[in-house]
Amino acid sequence: MIYQLYQARADLLCPARMLVRYAFGLSRQLDFGLYTPEPLRHLSTGLGIVAGAALTHERPEFGIASVPLAGRQVGVTESAADETPFATLLRFRKETEPEQPRVLLVAPMSGHFATLLRGTVSVMLPDHDLYITDWKNARDVPLSAGRFGFDEFIDHIIRFLEVLGPGSHVIAVCQPAAAVLAAVALMAEAGNPAQPRSMTLMAGPIDTRVNPTKVNHLAKSHSIEWFERRLIGSVPWRYPGAWRRVYPGFLQLAAFISMNLDRHVSAHVRQFRALLAGDAATVEAHRQFYDEYFAVMDLPGEFYLETVQRIFQAHDLPLGRLSWRGNLVRPDAIHRTALLTVEGERDDICAIGQTLAALELCSGISVARKRNHLQTSVGHYGVFSGKRWSQEIYPRVREMIQITN
């Protein structure tokens, strides 16, 4: 019933949201600059913040029209290299297509769309032939498409790496790190020619027993039945995925906000002040971030529950018990793929040491082909976005790709 209650509430509030947007537009019509009465300015500013705080369930655009290449701007177009009911393998094709390393960027299947990695893509695109897993909103996937669990997630990674072909590279951002490691291990044991030359795992939960965070404690504090009962709902009838069991994106967003509530409140207070002061740059940066942050997607219920149980509760991967379709996953089978792990000093979602654990599990990779980078002064999102990502972390990622290409 949780999804139906949310939808009913959203439907009831729809007229109120329309009224707020109308009132905001009217207040802007009455804005006379310095001559506007201060109470009206405050009211207009408040209405603008409320109007922009609504959740959306549609995937935003990447909006990357061009990138700098060889001293000039080169146009970029998006094309589907492969597609399943649950994901599109999206390629960012440059107008001038020099020979560059092929890279699969595996985005989290979380409460946000792959466009959350827009900054990651923008930084990497000039140097690489870049593909990304563009996961679809589960509420738009019909029941006839079948189930999508942890094994199916691994299937997709293997399939997409085979589309890229031999000699490619793979990068996992956050949640998919364990699945990417499993996929590469399975490909290595099978002698799959498409196994990647390098694998970069960024702030991902390989072994959540190490320095457990609030997220990890929550996963261990309740049974999997509790998660299913409290967090899994059925998609309402009006959507293409009607009756599919999902972990709603609005619940995950609420959990993320509650973890850092003070930070989000402060951000909106700063936005209020910036609007009053006419600080256009700050206003636009805030708007862009929260437009993306409030765009939520639903996860297939079986994928969420299996991830919680196998990765966060039972610790199947570090304990050597993780299986895929009845086959044991053996990270020590990886020999040809180089490995880089990246962690953030202030990451409160995936703590220091949790991703680093992959280096020990992949004992078949020579020491000379394994590296770790601990980035100081960044939290979780700073590992793959922002100035430190582009100036300090990305050069390490690019180097790993270059020396193994």
PDB file of N, CA, C and O in Angstrom, residues 118 174 204 403:
ATOM      1  N   ARG A 118      26.398  12.943 -14.643  1.00  0.00           N
ATOM      2  CA  ARG A 118      26.670  13.878 -15.735  1.00  0.00           C
ATOM      3  C   ARG A 118      28.071  14.475 -15.617  1.00  0.00           C
ATOM      4  O   ARG A 118      28.809  14.589 -16.601  1.00  0.00           O
ATOM      5  N   CYS A 174      30.000   3.428  -7.067  1.00  0.00           N
ATOM      6  CA  CYS A 174      29.211   3.145  -5.874  1.00  0.00           C
ATOM      7  C   CYS A 174      28.577   1.761  -5.904  1.00  0.00           C
ATOM      8  O   CYS A 174      29.247   0.748  -6.047  1.00  0.00           O
ATOM      9  N   GLY A 204      32.582   1.837  -3.643  1.00  0.00           N
ATOM     10  CA  GLY A 204      31.584   0.773  -3.728  1.00  0.00           C
ATOM     11  C   GLY A 204      31.665  -0.206  -2.574  1.00  0.00           C
ATOM     12  O   GLY A 204      32.735  -0.439  -2.006  1.00  0.00           O
ATOM     13  N   ILE A 403      47.656   3.048 -19.224  1.00  0.00           N
ATOM     14  CA  ILE A 403      48.783   2.119 -19.132  1.00  0.00           C
ATOM     15  C   ILE A 403      48.358   0.672 -19.406  1.00  0.00           C
ATOM     16  O   ILE A 403      49.226  -0.196 -19.630  1.00  0.00           O
TER      17      ILE A 403
END
